[in-house]
Tab-separated table of C-alpha atoms in Angstrom:
chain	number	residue	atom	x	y	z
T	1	UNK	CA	-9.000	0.274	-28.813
T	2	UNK	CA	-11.335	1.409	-26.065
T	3	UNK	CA	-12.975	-1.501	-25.113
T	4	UNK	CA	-11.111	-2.316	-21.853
T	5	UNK	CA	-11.917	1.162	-20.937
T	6	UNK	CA	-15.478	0.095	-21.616
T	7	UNK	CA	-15.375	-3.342	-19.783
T	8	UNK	CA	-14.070	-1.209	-16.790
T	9	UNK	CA	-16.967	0.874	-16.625
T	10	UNK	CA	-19.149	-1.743	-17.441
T	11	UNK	CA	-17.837	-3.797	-14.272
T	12	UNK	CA	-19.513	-1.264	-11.832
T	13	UNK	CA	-22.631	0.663	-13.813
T	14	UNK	CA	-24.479	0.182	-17.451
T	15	UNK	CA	-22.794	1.871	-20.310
T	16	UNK	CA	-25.201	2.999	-22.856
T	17	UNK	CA	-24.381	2.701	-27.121
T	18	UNK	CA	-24.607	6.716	-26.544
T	19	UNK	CA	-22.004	7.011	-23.535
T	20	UNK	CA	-19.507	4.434	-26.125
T	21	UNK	CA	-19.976	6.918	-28.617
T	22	UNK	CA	-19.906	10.136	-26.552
T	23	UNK	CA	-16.284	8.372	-25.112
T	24	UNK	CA	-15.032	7.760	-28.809
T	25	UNK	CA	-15.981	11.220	-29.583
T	26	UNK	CA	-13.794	12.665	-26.747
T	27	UNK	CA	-10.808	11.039	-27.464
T	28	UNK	CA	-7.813	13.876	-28.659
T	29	UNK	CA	-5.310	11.584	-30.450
T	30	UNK	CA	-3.650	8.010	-29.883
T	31	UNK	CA	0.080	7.697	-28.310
T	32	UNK	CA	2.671	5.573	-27.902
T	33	UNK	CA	5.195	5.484	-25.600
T	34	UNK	CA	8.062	3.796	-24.585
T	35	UNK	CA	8.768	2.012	-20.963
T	36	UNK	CA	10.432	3.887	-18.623
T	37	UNK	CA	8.998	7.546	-20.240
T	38	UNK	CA	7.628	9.818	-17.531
T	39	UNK	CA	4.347	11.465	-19.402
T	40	UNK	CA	3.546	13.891	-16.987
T	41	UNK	CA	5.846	16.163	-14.131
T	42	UNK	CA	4.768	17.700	-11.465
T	43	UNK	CA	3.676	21.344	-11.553
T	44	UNK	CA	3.356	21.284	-15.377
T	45	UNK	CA	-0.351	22.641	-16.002
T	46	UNK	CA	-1.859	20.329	-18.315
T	47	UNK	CA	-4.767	20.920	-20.817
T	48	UNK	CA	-5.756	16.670	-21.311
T	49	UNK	CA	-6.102	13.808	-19.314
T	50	UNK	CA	-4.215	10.011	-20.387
T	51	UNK	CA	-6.740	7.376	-20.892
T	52	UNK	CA	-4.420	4.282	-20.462
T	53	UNK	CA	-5.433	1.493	-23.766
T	54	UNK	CA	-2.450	-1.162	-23.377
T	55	UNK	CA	0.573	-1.399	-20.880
T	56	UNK	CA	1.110	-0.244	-16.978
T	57	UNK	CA	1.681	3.253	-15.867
T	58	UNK	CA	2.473	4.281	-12.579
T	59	UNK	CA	2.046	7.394	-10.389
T	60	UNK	CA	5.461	8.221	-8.366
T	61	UNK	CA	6.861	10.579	-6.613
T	62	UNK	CA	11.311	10.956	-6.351
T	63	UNK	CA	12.658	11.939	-3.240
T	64	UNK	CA	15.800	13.926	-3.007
T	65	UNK	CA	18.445	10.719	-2.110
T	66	UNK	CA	16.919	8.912	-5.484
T	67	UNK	CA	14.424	6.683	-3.871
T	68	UNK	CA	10.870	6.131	-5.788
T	69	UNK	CA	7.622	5.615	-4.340
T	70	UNK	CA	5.088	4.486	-6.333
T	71	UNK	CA	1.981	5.301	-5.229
T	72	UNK	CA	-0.848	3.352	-7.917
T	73	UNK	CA	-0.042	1.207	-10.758
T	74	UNK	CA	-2.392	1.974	-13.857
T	75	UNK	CA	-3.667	-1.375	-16.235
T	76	UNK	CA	-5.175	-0.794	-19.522
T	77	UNK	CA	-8.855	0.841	-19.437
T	78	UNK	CA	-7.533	3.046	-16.279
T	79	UNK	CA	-7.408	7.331	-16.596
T	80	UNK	CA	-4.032	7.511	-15.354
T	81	UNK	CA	-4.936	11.269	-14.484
T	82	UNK	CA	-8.579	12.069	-15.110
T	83	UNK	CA	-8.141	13.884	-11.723
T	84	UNK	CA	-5.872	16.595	-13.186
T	85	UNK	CA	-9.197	18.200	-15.340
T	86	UNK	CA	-10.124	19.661	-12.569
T	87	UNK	CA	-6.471	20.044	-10.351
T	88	UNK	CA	-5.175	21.271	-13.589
T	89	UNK	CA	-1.213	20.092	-12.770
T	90	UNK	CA	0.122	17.151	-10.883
T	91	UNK	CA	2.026	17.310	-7.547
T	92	UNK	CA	3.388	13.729	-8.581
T	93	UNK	CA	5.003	12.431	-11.987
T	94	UNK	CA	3.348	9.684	-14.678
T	95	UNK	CA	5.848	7.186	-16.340
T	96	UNK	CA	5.418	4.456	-18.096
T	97	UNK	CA	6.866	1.091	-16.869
T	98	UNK	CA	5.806	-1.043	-20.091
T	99	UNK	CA	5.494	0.059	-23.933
T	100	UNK	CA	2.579	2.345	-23.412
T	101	UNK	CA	-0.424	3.071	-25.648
T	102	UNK	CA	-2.498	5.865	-23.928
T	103	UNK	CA	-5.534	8.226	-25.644
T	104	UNK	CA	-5.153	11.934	-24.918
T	105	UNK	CA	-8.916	13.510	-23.785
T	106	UNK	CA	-8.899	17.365	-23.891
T	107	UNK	CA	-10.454	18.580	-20.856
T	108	UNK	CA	-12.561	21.375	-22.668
T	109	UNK	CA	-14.239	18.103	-24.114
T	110	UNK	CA	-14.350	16.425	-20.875
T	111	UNK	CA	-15.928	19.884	-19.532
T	112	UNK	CA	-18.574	19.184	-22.509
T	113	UNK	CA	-18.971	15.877	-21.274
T	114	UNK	CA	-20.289	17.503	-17.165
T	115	UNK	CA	-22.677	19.570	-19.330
T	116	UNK	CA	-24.108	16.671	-21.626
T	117	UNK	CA	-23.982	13.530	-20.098
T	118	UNK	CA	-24.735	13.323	-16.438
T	119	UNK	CA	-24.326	9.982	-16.128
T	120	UNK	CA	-20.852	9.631	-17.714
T	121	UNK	CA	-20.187	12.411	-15.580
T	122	UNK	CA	-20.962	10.397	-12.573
T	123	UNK	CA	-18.994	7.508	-13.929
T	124	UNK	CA	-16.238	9.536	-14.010
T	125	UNK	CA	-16.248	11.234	-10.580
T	126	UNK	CA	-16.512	7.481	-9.422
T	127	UNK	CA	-13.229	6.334	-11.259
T	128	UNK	CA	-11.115	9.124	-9.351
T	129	UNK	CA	-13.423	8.181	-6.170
T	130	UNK	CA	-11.940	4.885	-6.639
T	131	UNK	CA	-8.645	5.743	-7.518
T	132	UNK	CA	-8.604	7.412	-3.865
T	133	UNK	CA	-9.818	4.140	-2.434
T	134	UNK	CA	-6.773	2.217	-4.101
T	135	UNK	CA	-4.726	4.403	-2.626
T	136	UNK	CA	-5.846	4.344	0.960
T	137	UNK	CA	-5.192	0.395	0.338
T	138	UNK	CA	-1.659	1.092	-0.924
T	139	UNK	CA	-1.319	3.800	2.093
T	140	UNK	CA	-2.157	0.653	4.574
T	141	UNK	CA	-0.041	-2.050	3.504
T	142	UNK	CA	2.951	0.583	3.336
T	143	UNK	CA	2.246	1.984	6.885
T	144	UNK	CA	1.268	-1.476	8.516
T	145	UNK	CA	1.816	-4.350	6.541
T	146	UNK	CA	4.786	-7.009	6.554
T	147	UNK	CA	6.887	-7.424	3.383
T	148	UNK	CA	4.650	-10.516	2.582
T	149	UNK	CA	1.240	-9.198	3.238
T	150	UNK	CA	2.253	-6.438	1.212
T	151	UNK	CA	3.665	-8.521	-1.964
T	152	UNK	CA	0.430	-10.642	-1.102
T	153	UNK	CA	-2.447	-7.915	-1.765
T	154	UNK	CA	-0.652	-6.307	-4.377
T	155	UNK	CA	-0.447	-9.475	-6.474
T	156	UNK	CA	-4.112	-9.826	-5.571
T	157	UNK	CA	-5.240	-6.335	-6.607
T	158	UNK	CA	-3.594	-6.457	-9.950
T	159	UNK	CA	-5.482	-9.844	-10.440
T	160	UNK	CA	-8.781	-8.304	-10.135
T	161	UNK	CA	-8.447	-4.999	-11.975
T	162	UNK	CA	-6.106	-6.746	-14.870
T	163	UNK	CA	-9.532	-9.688	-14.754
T	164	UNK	CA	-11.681	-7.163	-15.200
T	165	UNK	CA	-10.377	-5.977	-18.162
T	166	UNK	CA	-10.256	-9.238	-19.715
T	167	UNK	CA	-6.089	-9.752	-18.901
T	168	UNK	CA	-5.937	-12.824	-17.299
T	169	UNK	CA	-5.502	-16.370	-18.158
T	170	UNK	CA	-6.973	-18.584	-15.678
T	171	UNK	CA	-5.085	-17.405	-12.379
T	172	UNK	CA	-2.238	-15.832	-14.467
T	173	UNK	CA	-1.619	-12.506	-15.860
T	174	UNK	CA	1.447	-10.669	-17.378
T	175	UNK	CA	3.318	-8.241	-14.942
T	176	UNK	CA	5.980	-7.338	-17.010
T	177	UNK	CA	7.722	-5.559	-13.949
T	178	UNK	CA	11.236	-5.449	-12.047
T	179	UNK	CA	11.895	-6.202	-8.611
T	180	UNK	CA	13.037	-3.071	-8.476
T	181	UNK	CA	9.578	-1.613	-9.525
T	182	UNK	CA	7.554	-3.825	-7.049
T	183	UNK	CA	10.097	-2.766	-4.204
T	184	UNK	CA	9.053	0.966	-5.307
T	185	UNK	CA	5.621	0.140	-4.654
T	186	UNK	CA	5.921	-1.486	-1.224
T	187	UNK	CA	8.286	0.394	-0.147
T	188	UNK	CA	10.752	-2.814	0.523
T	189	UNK	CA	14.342	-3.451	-0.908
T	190	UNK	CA	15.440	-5.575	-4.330
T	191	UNK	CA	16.606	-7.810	-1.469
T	192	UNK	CA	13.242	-8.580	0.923
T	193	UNK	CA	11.125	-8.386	-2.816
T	194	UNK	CA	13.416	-11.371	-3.679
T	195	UNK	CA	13.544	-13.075	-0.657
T	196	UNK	CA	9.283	-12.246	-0.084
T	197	UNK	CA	8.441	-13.912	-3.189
T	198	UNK	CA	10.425	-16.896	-3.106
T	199	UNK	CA	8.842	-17.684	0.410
T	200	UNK	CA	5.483	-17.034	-1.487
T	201	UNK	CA	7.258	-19.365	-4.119
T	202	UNK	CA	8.467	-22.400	-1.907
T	203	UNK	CA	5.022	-22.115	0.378
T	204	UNK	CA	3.188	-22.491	-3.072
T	205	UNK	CA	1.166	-19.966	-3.264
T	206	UNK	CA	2.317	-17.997	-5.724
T	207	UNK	CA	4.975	-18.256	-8.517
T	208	UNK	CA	6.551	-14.784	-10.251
T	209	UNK	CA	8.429	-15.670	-13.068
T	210	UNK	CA	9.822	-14.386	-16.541
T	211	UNK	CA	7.018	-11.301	-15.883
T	212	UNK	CA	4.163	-13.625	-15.336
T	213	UNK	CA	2.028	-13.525	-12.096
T	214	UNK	CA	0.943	-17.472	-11.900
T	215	UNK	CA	-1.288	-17.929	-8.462
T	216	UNK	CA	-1.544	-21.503	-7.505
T	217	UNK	CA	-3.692	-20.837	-4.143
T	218	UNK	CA	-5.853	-17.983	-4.336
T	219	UNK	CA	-7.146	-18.236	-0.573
T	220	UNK	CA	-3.738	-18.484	0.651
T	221	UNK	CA	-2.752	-15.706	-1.051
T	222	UNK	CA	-5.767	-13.394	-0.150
T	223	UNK	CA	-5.235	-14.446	3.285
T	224	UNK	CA	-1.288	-13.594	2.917
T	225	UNK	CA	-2.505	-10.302	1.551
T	226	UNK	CA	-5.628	-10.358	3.837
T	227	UNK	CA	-6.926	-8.623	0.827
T	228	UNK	CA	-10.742	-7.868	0.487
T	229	UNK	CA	-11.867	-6.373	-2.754
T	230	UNK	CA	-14.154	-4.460	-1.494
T	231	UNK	CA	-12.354	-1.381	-1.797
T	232	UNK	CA	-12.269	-1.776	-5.578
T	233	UNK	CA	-16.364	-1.692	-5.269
T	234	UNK	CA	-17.140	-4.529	-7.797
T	235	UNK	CA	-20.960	-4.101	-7.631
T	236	UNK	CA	-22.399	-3.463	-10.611
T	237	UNK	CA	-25.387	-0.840	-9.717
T	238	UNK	CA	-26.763	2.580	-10.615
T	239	UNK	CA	-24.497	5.396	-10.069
């Protein structure tokens, strides 16, 4: 259940038998929760951190008229909150968009994990180091992006990280989402999400259909996007 977790780390850095086992060890219990249940609210102090194993979580905050911002999407093998071991609460909510199932990791064992394992340690501090990076992305296309650079990257991104986890077929993945959820995560209306992707649609680049992402030009679209993944550092090298 924890090997997209794995093939995550693996992607950037060399995970040891040990550092498997040392993971499995960690783990609190196994959950599963339904779409559209918020996991975590703000302020609440919280005791584990949610280790993502299959569906999409997202990080959102409500304003006071009802609008939602999302501010990451989570795929499976992602810690939708490893940051909150050492914040200890949330100023933002966790809620799954998709049938969740998510591994609970107490932080006392995560604080055993700094004192044991230096290197998972390190691979750790790099996952909410790159968490930070997505978000400066996400943080750019909402401040200066157009509605179709912004549908553009974000189709991109979730290509990668759902790749590296072993999620895609070909240039297709699942993205079980609403219009309404993608609007919350560039900031645009149902309308200009609808229109945006059927000009994606009709200039073939990229079809959106039924909740499957199908990308029929990827340099088009990464041009669209003008996405460069280096922000989701896909080096592999010591860390």
């Amino acid at each position: 259940m924890l090997e997209r977790h794995f093939a995550k780390l693996r992607a950037r850095n060399v995970l040891s038998p040990d550092d498997e086992q040392t993971i499995r060890t960690a783990i609190g219990e196994y959950r599963e929760h339904p779409a559209d249940h918020v996991l975590i609210n703000p302020g609440v102090e919280l005791t584990h951190s949610t280790l993502l194993l299959d569906g999409i979580l997202c990080r959102y905050r409500d304003l006071r008229n009802g609008q939602r911002q999302i501010t990451e999407l989570h795929v499976a093998g992602d810690f939708a909150d490893l940051h909150s071991f050492t914040l200890k609460h949330l100023d933002h909510s966790i809620m799954s968009l998709t049938p969740c199932r998510v591994a609970t990791v107490p932080h006392d064992r995560l604080t055993e994990i700094t004192r044991q394992s230096p290197h998972l340690t390190r691979l750790y501090w790099f996952s909410t180091n790159l968490d930070a990076a997505i978000h400066r992305e996400w943080e750019i296309s909402l401040g200066r992006r157009s509605a179709r650079a912004k549908l553009a990257a974000l189709l991109c991104e979730l290509f990668v990280r759902f790749e590296i986890v072993g999620l895609t077929q070909g240039l297709s993945y699942e993205l079980p989402l609403t219009q309404t959820d993608l609007g919350d995560c560039t900031g645009l209306t149902n309308v200009h999400v609808n229109r945006t992707l059927k000009d994606l649609r009709d200039s073939e680049i990229v079809t959106f259909q039924d909740g499957k992402v199908t990308i029929l030009d990827w340099a088009a679209l990464t041009h669209a996007g003008e996405f460069d993944p280096a922000y989701l550092y896909l080096e592999k090298r010591d860390r």
